Amino acid sequence: MKPIADYTLKEMMTIVAAREVRNNDIVFCGTGISMLAAMAAKKINAPQSVIFFETGAIDSKLEELPLAVGDPRIMYQASCNGGLIDSFTTMQNPITGKHVVGILGAAQIDIYGNLNSTVIGDYNDPDVRFSGSGGACDVASFVPRSLIFMKQEKRKFKRKLDYITSPGYLDGPNGRKKAGLPKGGPYRVITDMGIMGFDKHTKKMYLLGHFPGISPETILQNMEFIIETSNSKEVLPPTLNELKLLRTKCDPHCLIL
Amino acid sequence: MKPIADYTLKEMMTIVAAREVRNNDIVFCGTGISMLAAMAAKKINAPQSVIFFETGAIDSKLEELPLAVGDPRIMYQASCNGGLIDSFTTMQNPITGKHVVGILGAAQIDIYGNLNSTVIGDYNDPDVRFSGSGGACDVASFVPRSLIFMKQEKRKFKRKLDYITSPGYLDGPNGRKKAGLPKGGPYRVITDMGIMGFDKHTKKMYLLGHFPGISPETILQNMEFIIETSNSKEVLPPTLNELKLLRTKCDPHCLIL
Amino acid sequence: MNTNNTKVTNLTDAVKSYVKDGCHLSIGGFTINRNPMAAVYEIIRQKIKNIHLYAHSNGQGVDELIGSKSLTCLEIAYGGSGKFASTCIRFRKAVQDKAIKIEDYSNFQMALRFLAGSMGVPFLPTRSSFGTDIIKKWGFPPEFRKNNAKLPNKKLIELDNPFGNWCDTRKVVLVPAINPDVTIIHVQKADYRGNCRIHGLSFADVEQAKSARHLIITCEELINDDALKNDPDRNQIPFIHADAVVHVPHGAYPTACYGYYDYDPVFLKEYAKIAKNDDKYHLYIQSQILGTLSHEDLMDKVGRDRLKMIAADKKRGYAKGLDRR
Amino acid sequence: MNTNNTKVTNLTDAVKSYVKDGCHLSIGGFTINRNPMAAVYEIIRQKIKNIHLYAHSNGQGVDELIGSKSLTCLEIAYGGSGKFASTCIRFRKAVQDKAIKIEDYSNFQMALRFLAGSMGVPFLPTRSSFGTDIIKKWGFPPEFRKNNAKLPNKKLIELDNPFGNWCDTRKVVLVPAINPDVTIIHVQKADYRGNCRIHGLSFADVEQAKSARHLIITCEELINDDALKNDPDRNQIPFIHADAVVHVPHGAYPTACYGYYDYDPVFLKEYAKIAKNDDKYHLYIQSQILGTLSHEDLMDKVGRDRLKMIAADKKRGYAKGLDRR
């Protein structure tokens, strides 16, 4: 079954992610759909959340959708135009950092939410090179909660990553602590088919919800590893109001959507 | 013999120190006479020297004499109003730091130019407490050359300091290197009786010059330790022009003089 | 920090909510500039005691908190008010009388300690102070530190450069981070959410603000809309760090506030005289501070003429030609 | 750095004087913003080769220096131009073809490395990247580092917290300082002595500038008097760090310069297409870069209409309603 015609999968993903943002969250976001989700959260369900860019802009007035975290649009009507050091130390500082939710994307993810955005293949002789960490490793290291956008594909949900760019729970429940990382870790994975959480005890990914028209089995077929799906529920599709706000207030020119 | 009537000892000290500043020096100064000397240097012999305050102001337009390094007068027409971190890192950074000359004062000094501005007596049960290091320890640690103002008194030129606040050459020629300090160290000591330098090899203080009317012997009588005086020459008194610039352009209201 | 949408309150409530008996406090400003004096006086009025205070080179604020016996411990680089008191007088007395425990650092080290706290790291490295007694002599002995969870176990640590001789540096001194329970700063402009704009030098106020668990801001001008966001390049502290914003004109008096007023040389000279005498000082605290209800009340007592005398020249930011002898 | 009284020069001479074959260079800006493109193109025109480049998250500048085969080594956190090239295309090609040696850090780590260099310390600590391959996998092997005095002996070091568990931190990652031979930044305003005023976000430009042995500044507006000193709170880099100041309007084009112009989406989309094809790219470098004499010449070629299209709205600082699809 195909998704219902009156919304696209990208819209669904954006809105599902936006719903996970809470009022008073400080939302760290990168480019593309993650930036759109942060904007949507502010318009839809968390008006007091604060958008925060790794480049140092806080609470900018986003009249137009930025196309990069270095876009001049984020410098307009910010609370403060700082620099990279200001931004990352705000996350590293546990006093402010505990309020930050990160929205990330990656090329590959494993069952513990570790991410690869650097290379496919051998690091010193790569088949495919991606952009590299950027601030993703830092966010994933520091913040208590992160949302991860992924395409639901076998080559992306990997048993073993070619390169760990950003730490999830590393090798399991005690992984972060053993390695020296602050508490926290990935919270949700949002794909074009469903949404995953991480088990409180095992720290393994599990299926929280499947999108309308997608079965948990279909999702499993599009992953290299197996996750628990028994408690998955169908995710509510975007409401008319959510869609309206997303389309008219966030990306009217379809730059991302 | 008393100093000649047409200048005061404070004026002499200020001008003798000012003469040691070179064009293109970045002059770090504290409050009081050291600030006045920095201003005098700019008016008299080093117009391109740059005055620089530990509070972060660089090249301020000093229309009036500041009475503290936190005086608002230093914030007017500066190149950049930064903060403490900016200021001290400019000295710690060897690229910029190598151009900085520090002007310092202290309660006690020893033969290697180590300074005490913290306590007389036991640190945990002091007879007299002074202001503490402020930025002096940092300047003395970082910069290649510092000028030190001292009153010529036995209790101030000490064989052994009660507390080392700011490092000079520590215990001799290899002292700074052994301790882990960058190169550099004290360059001149300017008192109300004369001016001292430090021997290139032994790093011990020696008498470079005695003020008009003061004999090297008088200077030795006002120190607890003995220094080499054989090459001391009489220091040229302030010229009329130097005095005029000092009195009219630097401290017309006699706030320090 | 909190992300509430308004943090505007009054000074009594702000101090009562965050400055507790025994708390670890840091105050902004430098020597005779932008000390958060209104808040200092309110702390004295509320008789909050046993404070552990952090400052770098603070003059008036530190001296009055010491003089009013509000402190038990002090970590500081420099206690002085420039020409008015090259060593702060009640500070000197208290250290000599062993009335407070004191730990000495250099100015850069104190600034770095706040920076470390604001950055969320346990320490930062410097090349300052090798061979000095700042490293060798500790004001807080190891047992004292061990019994106080709010203190690092060591004053300073020397570390061999783990990157060999990288940057021509054989070793570094590590300074431990400070995360005060509360920081109080006085700024020129703040908005209702706590965005701050400091004019002139920022000293270490930004680092002190960002390292604190709670931040109280007093300000000359309280901006009730989002106007500060029209020029975000000029704002140094975003609202996410703030807990309380209080409108207190002349809130730094008798120290200076660039662009608004100068330090008051009459007050500072008079204070230096009074501070030298225990009885007179006791009387000063009783009448001048405890005898006034608020900073407004205190400013009324100081009088319009004195405030006019120190009013800043708009162009220069200080009071041109002010008699400072 | 130097403390000369005027540093104004032209781009040809500035690049010739400081950017040498094999030098260690860092360029400012971020993804599609304030890359010092005029200087990058001049480097390509002067055919300076074997450059060791440092950047944090740089897009266009890095990609064109790679595409023109000016680099041998690159240390970077992120090579991308946002929507226009989520991974920079010549960058990707060069890494996959092993045409350059690359060392990966996180963005914060690169920023900290410049900060360490600017502060004059050999390293700074962070709590980022534990357990990742950023720590485990080195692009520059130990032997390579050993034979290169301009590189630290190690990529990153894990250190147990010497202050016990202070700040609830068991261990930290140490990142080594960078002190480039030369840094090039493009700013909105600079004066004849090299005082700089950046509008909007500063990225890591200030740290990159202060960590460098030599600093070249290109600027939209060159101020020939001391007017920038009328508002010192807005200046981020004092002149003592600068070596050369060059007036280059549109010096960041095709990337944006806040308050002056937006990025050029037409150029960036076209570039992304060309960059995918080796022959086309070779032709692009030949005609567009080597075929123009200067940035002014290049801007003439781009044409008045395109520049008008991206001109910034005065209030917003970007080109409102610019077609960016």
mmCIF file of C-alpha atoms in Angstrom, chain C residues 76-261:
data_model
loop_
_atom_site.group_PDB
_atom_site.id
_atom_site.type_symbol
_atom_site.label_atom_id
_atom_site.label_comp_id
_atom_site.label_asym_id
_atom_site.label_seq_id
_atom_site.Cartn_x
_atom_site.Cartn_y
_atom_site.Cartn_z
ATOM 1 C CA ILE C 76 40.552 35.691 43.617
ATOM 2 C CA ALA C 77 43.458 37.109 41.578
ATOM 3 C CA TYR C 78 43.481 40.703 42.748
ATOM 4 C CA GLY C 79 41.660 42.697 45.406
ATOM 5 C CA GLY C 80 42.077 46.360 44.591
ATOM 6 C CA SER C 81 40.313 49.532 43.530
ATOM 7 C CA GLY C 82 43.074 51.236 41.580
ATOM 8 C CA LYS C 83 44.171 54.561 42.960
ATOM 9 C CA PHE C 84 41.431 54.542 45.625
ATOM 10 C CA ALA C 85 42.751 51.436 47.364
ATOM 11 C CA SER C 86 45.627 49.681 45.681
ATOM 12 C CA THR C 87 44.827 46.817 48.031
ATOM 13 C CA CYS C 88 41.181 46.656 49.099
ATOM 14 C CA ILE C 89 41.092 47.583 52.747
ATOM 15 C CA ARG C 90 38.530 45.227 54.302
ATOM 16 C CA PHE C 91 39.973 42.484 52.099
ATOM 17 C CA ARG C 92 43.484 43.129 53.464
ATOM 18 C CA LYS C 93 42.198 43.203 57.030
ATOM 19 C CA ALA C 94 40.207 39.998 56.666
ATOM 20 C CA VAL C 95 43.153 38.097 55.188
ATOM 21 C CA GLN C 96 45.542 39.384 57.835
ATOM 22 C CA ASP C 97 43.026 38.526 60.578
ATOM 23 C CA LYS C 98 42.391 35.142 58.981
ATOM 24 C CA ALA C 99 38.693 35.974 59.002
ATOM 25 C CA ILE C 100 38.299 34.383 55.563
ATOM 26 C CA LYS C 101 39.977 31.496 53.798
ATOM 27 C CA ILE C 102 41.603 32.645 50.594
ATOM 28 C CA GLU C 103 42.951 30.912 47.492
ATOM 29 C CA ASP C 104 45.129 32.966 45.124
ATOM 30 C CA TYR C 105 45.308 32.594 41.373
ATOM 31 C CA SER C 106 46.549 34.899 38.645
ATOM 32 C CA ASN C 107 44.065 36.971 36.750
ATOM 33 C CA PHE C 108 44.358 34.907 33.586
ATOM 34 C CA GLN C 109 43.958 31.731 35.607
ATOM 35 C CA MET C 110 40.722 32.957 37.193
ATOM 36 C CA ALA C 111 39.416 34.043 33.783
ATOM 37 C CA LEU C 112 40.386 30.638 32.350
ATOM 38 C CA ARG C 113 38.644 28.871 35.233
ATOM 39 C CA PHE C 114 35.382 30.620 34.362
ATOM 40 C CA LEU C 115 36.013 29.919 30.689
ATOM 41 C CA ALA C 116 36.510 26.213 31.455
ATOM 42 C CA GLY C 117 33.244 26.189 33.413
ATOM 43 C CA SER C 118 31.417 27.919 30.578
ATOM 44 C CA MET C 119 32.881 25.490 28.044
ATOM 45 C CA GLY C 120 31.884 22.410 30.003
ATOM 46 C CA VAL C 121 35.411 21.065 30.501
ATOM 47 C CA PRO C 122 37.037 20.251 33.854
ATOM 48 C CA PHE C 123 40.172 22.297 33.176
ATOM 49 C CA LEU C 124 42.088 24.425 30.714
ATOM 50 C CA PRO C 125 45.853 24.653 30.161
ATOM 51 C CA THR C 126 48.073 27.714 30.447
ATOM 52 C CA ARG C 127 51.795 28.489 30.415
ATOM 53 C CA SER C 128 51.474 30.988 33.259
ATOM 54 C CA SER C 129 52.877 30.764 36.817
ATOM 55 C CA PHE C 130 55.545 28.063 36.584
ATOM 56 C CA GLY C 131 58.043 28.399 39.404
ATOM 57 C CA THR C 132 55.825 30.662 41.508
ATOM 58 C CA ASP C 133 54.186 30.240 44.880
ATOM 59 C CA ILE C 134 50.797 30.473 43.186
ATOM 60 C CA ILE C 135 51.443 26.853 42.261
ATOM 61 C CA LYS C 136 53.282 25.857 45.423
ATOM 62 C CA LYS C 137 51.185 27.411 48.178
ATOM 63 C CA TRP C 138 47.581 26.390 48.674
ATOM 64 C CA GLY C 139 45.067 28.421 50.658
ATOM 65 C CA PHE C 140 42.622 25.505 50.785
ATOM 66 C CA PRO C 141 44.523 22.450 52.048
ATOM 67 C CA PRO C 142 43.831 19.018 50.479
ATOM 68 C CA GLU C 143 41.645 17.871 53.429
ATOM 69 C CA PHE C 144 39.485 20.981 53.115
ATOM 70 C CA ARG C 145 39.053 20.305 49.416
ATOM 71 C CA LYS C 146 38.327 16.638 50.014
ATOM 72 C CA ASN C 147 35.474 17.496 52.360
ATOM 73 C CA ASN C 148 33.917 19.989 49.993
ATOM 74 C CA ALA C 149 32.277 18.465 46.933
ATOM 75 C CA LYS C 150 31.998 21.894 45.341
ATOM 76 C CA LEU C 151 35.795 22.237 45.192
ATOM 77 C CA PRO C 152 38.254 20.524 42.855
ATOM 78 C CA ASN C 153 40.672 18.168 44.590
ATOM 79 C CA LYS C 154 43.668 20.282 43.571
ATOM 80 C CA LYS C 155 44.456 23.958 43.202
ATOM 81 C CA LEU C 156 46.581 23.617 40.072
ATOM 82 C CA ILE C 157 48.332 20.765 38.298
ATOM 83 C CA GLU C 158 51.499 20.752 36.191
ATOM 84 C CA LEU C 159 51.295 18.448 33.180
ATOM 85 C CA ASP C 160 53.994 17.459 30.698
ATOM 86 C CA ASN C 161 52.822 18.335 27.198
ATOM 87 C CA PRO C 162 51.303 15.076 25.888
ATOM 88 C CA PHE C 163 52.031 16.252 22.321
ATOM 89 C CA GLY C 164 55.799 16.193 22.896
ATOM 90 C CA ASN C 165 57.230 19.634 22.380
ATOM 91 C CA TRP C 166 54.339 20.806 20.186
ATOM 92 C CA CYS C 167 54.137 24.602 20.143
ATOM 93 C CA ASP C 168 57.562 24.730 21.727
ATOM 94 C CA THR C 169 55.901 23.911 25.040
ATOM 95 C CA ARG C 170 57.369 21.342 27.399
ATOM 96 C CA LYS C 171 54.670 21.545 30.058
ATOM 97 C CA VAL C 172 51.486 23.340 30.992
ATOM 98 C CA VAL C 173 49.651 24.334 34.150
ATOM 99 C CA LEU C 174 46.072 23.052 34.306
ATOM 100 C CA VAL C 175 43.504 25.291 36.013
ATOM 101 C CA PRO C 176 40.300 23.675 37.304
ATOM 102 C CA ALA C 177 36.891 24.857 36.070
ATOM 103 C CA ILE C 178 34.524 26.924 38.193
ATOM 104 C CA ASN C 179 30.763 26.448 37.957
ATOM 105 C CA PRO C 180 29.325 28.843 40.541
ATOM 106 C CA ASP C 181 25.852 28.194 41.940
ATOM 107 C CA VAL C 182 25.030 31.711 40.894
ATOM 108 C CA THR C 183 26.683 34.550 38.981
ATOM 109 C CA ILE C 184 25.521 38.147 39.210
ATOM 110 C CA ILE C 185 26.472 40.670 36.548
ATOM 111 C CA HIS C 186 25.434 44.238 35.883
ATOM 112 C CA VAL C 187 25.036 45.208 32.222
ATOM 113 C CA GLN C 188 23.941 48.223 30.271
ATOM 114 C CA LYS C 189 20.997 46.609 28.495
ATOM 115 C CA ALA C 190 19.029 43.417 28.947
ATOM 116 C CA ASP C 191 15.705 42.349 27.548
ATOM 117 C CA TYR C 192 12.793 40.649 29.343
ATOM 118 C CA ARG C 193 14.063 37.220 28.308
ATOM 119 C CA GLY C 194 17.624 37.864 29.458
ATOM 120 C CA ASN C 195 19.506 38.684 26.268
ATOM 121 C CA CYS C 196 22.370 40.954 27.348
ATOM 122 C CA ARG C 197 24.245 43.767 25.715
ATOM 123 C CA ILE C 198 27.427 44.965 27.404
ATOM 124 C CA HIS C 199 28.965 48.241 26.247
ATOM 125 C CA GLY C 200 32.698 48.678 26.520
ATOM 126 C CA LEU C 201 34.932 45.937 27.899
ATOM 127 C CA SER C 202 33.227 42.713 28.947
ATOM 128 C CA PHE C 203 35.986 41.708 31.434
ATOM 129 C CA ALA C 204 35.142 38.058 32.280
ATOM 130 C CA ASP C 205 31.406 38.668 32.681
ATOM 131 C CA VAL C 206 30.429 36.522 29.725
ATOM 132 C CA GLU C 207 32.436 33.541 30.975
ATOM 133 C CA GLN C 208 31.193 34.066 34.539
ATOM 134 C CA ALA C 209 27.608 34.196 33.268
ATOM 135 C CA LYS C 210 27.865 31.084 31.129
ATOM 136 C CA SER C 211 29.655 29.006 33.764
ATOM 137 C CA ALA C 212 26.979 29.552 36.423
ATOM 138 C CA ARG C 213 24.116 27.250 37.341
ATOM 139 C CA HIS C 214 21.980 30.369 37.803
ATOM 140 C CA LEU C 215 22.437 33.819 36.385
ATOM 141 C CA ILE C 216 21.059 37.071 37.796
ATOM 142 C CA ILE C 217 21.318 40.079 35.512
ATOM 143 C CA THR C 218 20.849 43.619 36.741
ATOM 144 C CA CYS C 219 20.673 46.274 34.052
ATOM 145 C CA GLU C 220 20.610 50.001 33.453
ATOM 146 C CA GLU C 221 17.944 49.619 30.802
ATOM 147 C CA LEU C 222 15.364 46.881 30.656
ATOM 148 C CA ILE C 223 14.125 46.339 27.113
ATOM 149 C CA ASN C 224 10.589 45.023 27.152
ATOM 150 C CA ASP C 225 10.454 43.916 23.537
ATOM 151 C CA ASP C 226 12.743 42.122 21.086
ATOM 152 C CA ALA C 227 14.617 45.256 20.029
ATOM 153 C CA LEU C 228 18.004 43.850 21.088
ATOM 154 C CA LYS C 229 17.564 41.230 18.381
ATOM 155 C CA ASN C 230 17.731 43.975 15.764
ATOM 156 C CA ASP C 231 21.477 44.010 16.307
ATOM 157 C CA PRO C 232 22.515 40.533 17.456
ATOM 158 C CA ASP C 233 26.206 41.211 16.768
ATOM 159 C CA ARG C 234 26.233 43.504 19.814
ATOM 160 C CA ASN C 235 24.757 40.971 22.238
ATOM 161 C CA GLN C 236 27.187 38.830 24.211
ATOM 162 C CA ILE C 237 24.925 36.622 26.329
ATOM 163 C CA PRO C 238 21.887 34.886 24.837
ATOM 164 C CA PHE C 239 18.820 34.504 27.059
ATOM 165 C CA ILE C 240 19.190 30.761 27.476
ATOM 166 C CA HIS C 241 21.739 31.397 30.232
ATOM 167 C CA ALA C 242 19.603 33.786 32.288
ATOM 168 C CA ASP C 243 17.388 33.089 35.291
ATOM 169 C CA ALA C 244 16.450 36.557 36.531
ATOM 170 C CA VAL C 245 16.507 40.013 34.962
ATOM 171 C CA VAL C 246 16.203 43.038 37.230
ATOM 172 C CA HIS C 247 15.974 46.677 36.211
ATOM 173 C CA VAL C 248 18.305 48.657 38.503
ATOM 174 C CA PRO C 249 19.434 52.051 37.250
ATOM 175 C CA HIS C 250 22.814 52.969 38.769
ATOM 176 C CA GLY C 251 23.085 49.311 39.717
ATOM 177 C CA ALA C 252 26.898 49.448 39.537
ATOM 178 C CA TYR C 253 27.238 52.604 41.664
ATOM 179 C CA PRO C 254 29.709 53.575 43.142
ATOM 180 C CA THR C 255 31.630 51.750 40.392
ATOM 181 C CA ALA C 256 31.368 52.859 36.768
ATOM 182 C CA CYS C 257 29.050 51.706 34.007
ATOM 183 C CA TYR C 258 30.474 52.650 30.609
ATOM 184 C CA GLY C 259 28.233 54.936 28.605
ATOM 185 C CA TYR C 260 26.024 55.652 31.624
ATOM 186 C CA TYR C 261 28.114 56.926 34.524
#
